[in-house]
Short mmCIF file of C-alpha atoms and ligand atoms in Angstrom, two decimals:
data_model
loop_
_atom_site.label_atom_id
_atom_site.label_comp_id
_atom_site.label_asym_id
_atom_site.label_seq_id
_atom_site.Cartn_x
_atom_site.Cartn_y
_atom_site.Cartn_z
CA UNK A 212 -38.49 -49.52 1.06
CA UNK A 213 -38.75 -45.74 1.08
CA UNK A 214 -35.67 -43.61 0.13
CA UNK A 215 -35.68 -39.91 0.91
CA UNK A 216 -33.15 -37.22 0.21
CA UNK A 217 -33.43 -33.86 1.88
CA UNK A 218 -30.90 -30.98 1.22
CA UNK A 219 -30.28 -27.90 3.31
CA UNK A 220 -28.00 -25.00 2.81
CA UNK A 221 -27.20 -24.25 6.34
CA UNK A 222 -25.33 -27.35 7.67
CA UNK A 223 -28.67 -28.91 8.64
CA UNK A 224 -30.23 -26.83 11.28
CA UNK A 225 -33.26 -26.91 9.10
CA UNK A 226 -34.05 -23.20 8.60
CA UNK A 227 -33.10 -23.26 4.93
CA UNK A 228 -34.61 -26.32 3.39
CA UNK A 229 -33.75 -26.43 -0.30
CA UNK A 230 -35.39 -29.48 -1.67
CA UNK A 231 -36.25 -33.02 -1.12
CA UNK A 232 -37.48 -36.04 -3.09
CA UNK A 233 -38.49 -39.60 -2.32
CA UNK A 234 -39.11 -43.00 -3.92
CA UNK A 235 -41.02 -46.10 -2.72
CA UNK A 236 -39.31 -49.19 -4.25
CA UNK A 237 -38.53 -52.85 -3.52
CA UNK A 238 -35.28 -53.52 -1.57
CA UNK A 239 -33.25 -54.33 -4.63
CA UNK A 240 -33.92 -51.02 -6.25
CA UNK A 241 -32.69 -48.95 -3.33
CA UNK A 242 -29.18 -48.45 -4.54
CA UNK A 243 -30.33 -47.37 -7.95
CA UNK A 244 -32.92 -44.89 -6.83
CA UNK A 245 -30.46 -43.25 -4.22
CA UNK A 246 -28.11 -42.72 -7.06
CA UNK A 247 -30.86 -41.28 -9.24
CA UNK A 248 -32.02 -38.97 -6.43
CA UNK A 249 -28.45 -37.78 -5.77
CA UNK A 250 -27.89 -36.96 -9.43
CA UNK A 251 -31.14 -35.09 -9.50
CA UNK A 252 -30.29 -33.08 -6.45
CA UNK A 253 -26.91 -32.07 -7.84
CA UNK A 254 -28.53 -30.80 -10.96
CA UNK A 255 -31.11 -28.88 -8.87
CA UNK A 256 -28.60 -27.19 -6.54
CA UNK A 257 -25.51 -27.01 -8.72
CA UNK A 258 -23.40 -27.73 -5.71
CA UNK A 259 -24.93 -25.27 -3.38
CA UNK A 260 -26.04 -27.70 -0.70
CA UNK A 261 -24.23 -27.73 2.61
CA UNK A 262 -25.86 -30.86 3.84
CA UNK A 263 -27.56 -33.79 2.31
CA UNK A 264 -29.65 -36.25 4.32
CA UNK A 265 -30.27 -39.71 2.92
CA UNK A 266 -32.91 -41.67 4.76
CA UNK A 267 -34.08 -45.18 4.09
CA UNK A 268 -37.13 -46.60 5.86
CA UNK A 269 -38.76 -50.04 5.57
CA UNK A 270 -42.38 -49.75 4.61
CA UNK A 271 -44.97 -52.38 5.31
CA UNK A 272 -45.97 -53.58 1.84
CA UNK A 273 -49.46 -54.41 3.10
CA UNK A 274 -50.08 -50.83 4.10
CA UNK A 275 -49.38 -49.47 0.62
CA UNK A 276 -52.48 -48.12 -1.02
CA UNK A 277 -52.76 -48.06 -4.87
CA UNK A 278 -54.45 -44.95 -5.97
CA UNK A 279 -55.47 -43.47 -9.37
CA UNK A 280 -53.55 -40.57 -11.02
CA UNK A 281 -55.49 -37.38 -11.60
CA UNK A 282 -56.54 -36.34 -15.11
CA UNK A 283 -54.12 -33.53 -16.37
CA UNK A 284 -55.49 -30.36 -18.03
CA UNK A 285 -53.51 -27.28 -18.96
CA UNK A 286 -54.34 -23.63 -19.78
CA UNK A 287 -52.37 -20.53 -20.31
CA UNK A 288 -53.36 -16.90 -19.76
CA UNK A 289 -51.99 -13.49 -20.62
CA UNK A 290 -51.79 -12.17 -17.08
CA UNK A 291 -51.38 -13.52 -13.53
CA UNK A 292 -54.60 -11.77 -12.52
CA UNK A 293 -56.46 -13.76 -15.25
CA UNK A 294 -54.83 -17.02 -14.27
CA UNK A 295 -55.74 -16.43 -10.58
CA UNK A 296 -59.31 -15.61 -11.45
CA UNK A 297 -59.68 -18.82 -13.53
CA UNK A 298 -58.06 -20.78 -10.71
CA UNK A 299 -60.72 -19.38 -8.37
CA UNK A 300 -63.42 -20.38 -10.80
CA UNK A 301 -62.00 -23.96 -10.94
CA UNK A 302 -61.84 -24.20 -7.12
CA UNK A 303 -65.49 -23.11 -7.09
CA UNK A 304 -66.40 -25.72 -9.60
CA UNK A 305 -64.66 -28.24 -7.23
CA UNK A 306 -66.79 -27.24 -4.34
CA UNK A 307 -64.75 -24.45 -2.62
CA UNK A 308 -66.59 -21.22 -1.85
CA UNK A 309 -65.51 -18.13 -3.72
CA UNK A 310 -64.36 -16.48 -0.34
CA UNK A 311 -62.28 -19.46 0.54
CA UNK A 312 -60.82 -19.77 -2.92
CA UNK A 313 -59.83 -16.06 -2.90
CA UNK A 314 -58.51 -16.39 0.60
CA UNK A 315 -56.31 -19.33 -0.66
CA UNK A 316 -54.86 -17.29 -3.41
CA UNK A 317 -54.21 -14.29 -1.08
CA UNK A 318 -52.69 -16.64 1.54
CA UNK A 319 -49.87 -17.69 -0.86
CA UNK A 320 -49.48 -14.19 -2.32
CA UNK A 321 -49.12 -12.72 1.18
CA UNK A 322 -46.37 -15.07 2.42
CA UNK A 323 -43.18 -13.27 3.04
CA UNK A 324 -41.17 -16.44 2.89
CA UNK A 325 -42.07 -19.82 1.52
CA UNK A 326 -43.23 -22.59 3.86
CA UNK A 327 -41.95 -26.16 3.71
CA UNK A 328 -45.45 -27.57 3.74
CA UNK A 329 -48.95 -26.39 2.87
CA UNK A 330 -51.76 -24.66 4.77
CA UNK A 331 -55.17 -26.30 5.34
CA UNK A 332 -58.15 -24.06 4.96
CA UNK A 333 -61.80 -24.73 5.54
CA UNK A 334 -63.34 -25.06 2.04
CA UNK A 335 -66.35 -22.85 2.95
CA UNK A 336 -65.09 -20.20 5.37
CA UNK A 337 -61.47 -20.01 4.10
CA UNK A 338 -60.22 -20.05 7.70
CA UNK A 339 -56.97 -21.79 8.32
CA UNK A 340 -57.65 -24.89 10.31
CA UNK A 341 -54.28 -26.56 10.91
CA UNK A 342 -51.99 -25.32 13.69
CA UNK A 343 -48.83 -26.25 12.00
CA UNK A 344 -47.58 -22.66 11.75
CA UNK A 345 -44.84 -21.80 9.29
CA UNK A 346 -44.08 -25.42 8.57
CA UNK A 347 -47.51 -26.45 7.38
CA UNK A 348 -48.41 -30.04 6.50
CA UNK A 349 -45.97 -31.93 4.39
CA UNK A 350 -47.08 -34.90 2.31
CA UNK A 351 -44.65 -37.79 1.93
CA UNK A 352 -44.61 -41.56 1.51
CA UNK A 353 -45.70 -41.38 -2.15
CA UNK A 354 -44.35 -42.41 -5.52
CA UNK A 355 -45.72 -43.64 -8.83
CA UNK A 356 -46.26 -47.31 -9.18
CA UNK A 357 -44.44 -47.80 -12.34
CA UNK A 358 -41.99 -45.06 -13.38
CA UNK A 359 -41.82 -45.67 -17.07
CA UNK A 360 -45.70 -46.00 -17.41
CA UNK A 361 -46.03 -42.80 -15.43
CA UNK A 362 -43.64 -40.89 -17.63
CA UNK A 363 -45.34 -42.07 -20.77
CA UNK A 364 -48.76 -41.04 -19.28
CA UNK A 365 -47.25 -37.53 -18.64
CA UNK A 366 -45.81 -37.34 -22.07
CA UNK A 367 -49.18 -38.21 -23.58
CA UNK A 368 -50.74 -35.50 -21.33
CA UNK A 369 -48.28 -33.07 -22.87
CA UNK A 370 -46.11 -32.49 -19.66
CA UNK A 371 -42.85 -34.01 -18.63
CA UNK A 372 -40.57 -32.43 -16.01
CA UNK A 373 -39.54 -33.90 -12.66
CA UNK A 374 -41.46 -30.99 -11.14
CA UNK A 375 -44.66 -32.01 -12.74
CA UNK A 376 -44.09 -35.63 -11.95
CA UNK A 377 -43.68 -34.81 -8.23
CA UNK A 378 -46.56 -32.37 -8.20
CA UNK A 379 -48.93 -34.88 -9.82
CA UNK A 380 -47.89 -37.61 -7.47
CA UNK A 381 -48.56 -35.35 -4.47
CA UNK A 382 -51.82 -33.94 -5.70
CA UNK A 383 -53.15 -37.46 -6.52
CA UNK A 384 -52.20 -38.64 -3.01
CA UNK A 385 -53.84 -35.54 -1.44
CA UNK A 386 -56.94 -36.02 -3.52
CA UNK A 387 -57.48 -39.57 -2.19
CA UNK A 388 -57.71 -38.38 1.33
CA UNK A 389 -60.98 -38.41 3.29
CA UNK A 390 -62.08 -34.82 3.92
CA UNK A 391 -60.06 -33.32 1.10
CA UNK A 392 -61.85 -31.06 -1.31
CA UNK A 393 -59.36 -29.35 -3.47
CA UNK A 394 -55.81 -27.95 -3.74
CA UNK A 395 -54.08 -24.81 -4.92
CA UNK A 396 -50.39 -24.58 -5.61
CA UNK A 397 -47.59 -22.71 -7.23
CA UNK A 398 -43.91 -23.24 -7.03
CA UNK A 399 -41.38 -21.48 -4.99
CA UNK A 400 -38.80 -21.91 -7.75
CA UNK A 401 -38.04 -18.39 -9.12
CA UNK A 402 -37.90 -19.65 -12.56
CA UNK A 403 -41.14 -21.64 -12.50
CA UNK A 404 -44.40 -19.77 -12.98
CA UNK A 405 -46.96 -22.62 -13.64
CA UNK A 406 -49.22 -23.64 -10.86
CA UNK A 407 -52.27 -25.83 -10.53
CA UNK A 408 -55.66 -26.44 -8.92
CA UNK A 409 -56.54 -29.98 -8.20
CA UNK A 410 -59.77 -31.79 -7.24
CA UNK A 411 -60.51 -35.37 -6.47
CA UNK A 412 -60.50 -36.07 -10.19
CA UNK A 413 -58.53 -33.36 -12.06
CA UNK A 414 -55.11 -31.78 -12.06
CA UNK A 415 -55.66 -28.39 -13.83
CA UNK A 416 -52.47 -26.42 -14.65
CA UNK A 417 -52.58 -22.63 -14.87
CA UNK A 418 -49.84 -20.20 -16.15
CA UNK A 419 -48.61 -17.70 -15.10
CA UNK A 420 -49.49 -17.88 -11.44
CA UNK A 421 -46.71 -15.51 -10.42
CA UNK A 422 -44.07 -13.19 -11.61
CA UNK A 423 -40.67 -14.66 -12.85
CA UNK A 424 -37.91 -14.21 -10.25
CA UNK A 425 -40.41 -14.45 -7.39
CA UNK A 426 -39.20 -17.15 -5.12
CA UNK A 427 -42.33 -17.42 -3.00
CA UNK A 428 -44.77 -20.23 -3.65
CA UNK A 429 -47.11 -22.41 -1.52
CA UNK A 430 -49.80 -25.02 -1.24
CA UNK A 431 -53.25 -24.77 0.10
CA UNK A 432 -55.41 -27.85 0.93
CA UNK A 433 -59.08 -26.97 1.03
CA UNK A 434 -60.81 -29.27 3.58
CA UNK A 435 -64.51 -30.20 3.94
CA UNK A 436 -66.14 -28.54 6.95
CA UNK A 437 -66.15 -30.91 9.91
CA UNK A 438 -63.61 -33.31 8.47
CA UNK A 439 -61.31 -35.42 10.70
CA UNK A 440 -58.29 -33.10 10.44
CA UNK A 441 -55.99 -35.35 12.51
CA UNK A 442 -56.86 -38.29 10.34
CA UNK A 443 -56.29 -36.21 7.23
CA UNK A 444 -52.82 -35.00 8.40
CA UNK A 445 -51.87 -38.54 9.40
CA UNK A 446 -52.80 -39.84 5.87
CA UNK A 447 -50.88 -36.93 4.21
CA UNK A 448 -47.76 -37.54 6.36
CA UNK A 449 -47.59 -41.27 6.92
CA UNK A 450 -49.72 -43.37 4.64
CA UNK A 451 -47.67 -44.95 1.83
CA UNK A 452 -49.34 -44.59 -1.63
CA UNK A 453 -48.41 -45.58 -5.17
CA UNK A 454 -50.04 -43.65 -7.91
CA UNK A 455 -51.32 -45.70 -10.87
CA UNK A 456 -51.83 -44.56 -14.42
CA UNK A 457 -54.72 -45.89 -16.61
CA UNK A 458 -53.80 -49.11 -18.50
CA UNK A 459 -52.90 -48.71 -22.15
N1 LIG B 145 -46.14 -31.33 1.14
C1 LIG B 145 -46.87 -30.19 1.29
N2 LIG B 145 -46.55 -29.02 0.73
C2 LIG B 145 -45.38 -28.94 0.11
C3 LIG B 145 -44.57 -30.09 -0.07
C4 LIG B 145 -44.96 -31.38 0.42
N3 LIG B 145 -44.29 -32.39 0.37
N4 LIG B 145 -43.39 -29.72 -0.83
C5 LIG B 145 -43.60 -28.43 -1.04
N5 LIG B 145 -44.68 -27.97 -0.49
C6 LIG B 145 -45.25 -26.60 -0.46
C7 LIG B 145 -44.23 -25.58 0.09
O1 LIG B 145 -44.93 -24.49 0.71
C8 LIG B 145 -43.53 -25.07 -1.12
O2 LIG B 145 -43.11 -23.70 -0.90
C9 LIG B 145 -44.59 -25.04 -2.14
O3 LIG B 145 -45.42 -26.23 -1.78
C10 LIG B 145 -44.14 -25.19 -3.54
O4 LIG B 145 -43.28 -26.34 -3.62
O5 LIG B 145 -47.86 -28.85 -13.44
O6 LIG B 145 -42.65 -27.30 -7.80
O7 LIG B 145 -41.81 -28.00 -4.75
O8 LIG B 145 -46.27 -27.55 -14.24
O9 LIG B 145 -41.74 -25.50 -5.40
C11 LIG B 145 -46.53 -27.05 -9.70
C12 LIG B 145 -46.77 -27.01 -11.20
C13 LIG B 145 -45.05 -27.20 -9.28
C14 LIG B 145 -46.23 -28.15 -11.86
C15 LIG B 145 -45.07 -27.12 -7.78
O10 LIG B 145 -43.77 -26.85 -5.94
C16 LIG B 145 -46.84 -28.17 -13.33
C17 LIG B 145 -43.72 -27.13 -7.22
P1 LIG B 145 -42.50 -26.64 -4.89
MG1 LIG B 146 -39.49 -25.71 -5.05
#
């Protein structure tokens, strides 16, 4: 089953989406995870939410794909500019052209308000290729296969928050898609300044990617030229995946 919680601060007309999270679990764990997600959301919003949506869907178990987690690396820089330049270098190492990588950074920097999803850019030209406007593409139907094994894998990699957990699950799912080349992200949370660049194999964290108190963040998915865009979006939005960590 898939349990999803979405919170809005405007009685649900959707314009001010605050946050959301989801889990893919067997039937008998639904009640427990809904409780966990509710607790998590009340910590995040400190009672600010006007509307909380809980949605539970049945997932066809046979359609669930088990995929490997990305390898985690972290690096810190003195300035945002230095972090951005190194993020661009990593994107180039992962097959993105310099022009496209720089356009990616600028596209997030130039947002006047955060999107709910991410933009898809051609990895060579840097042109935006989705037509999903201000919403962007939103990945869902993803979770880690084994929560405690996943958390100990994160701890061993020197990371640990819910934010990182979610970002690594998302980036690992994205990286498994046909036509995907790389991803660039930083958070819209005003207190969170670490971002990352991901490839098909690596999740590389960079800090600082933005100024503290800045509440604009975003995601860019760099796509191979000529990829099946609709297939890619369909995989992102609908294919259920569970992310596996290496065996001890
Ligand atoms: N699918 C696609 N894009 C999304 C999704 C989604 N499910 N959720 C958020 N986004 C986009 C959207 O444009 C947000 O504004 C932006 O990403 C940032 O979202 O290793 O917390 O949830 O220390 O604020 C990365 C670093 C944290 C973690 C990312 O993103 C680490 C984060 P946020
Ligand atoms: Mg956020």
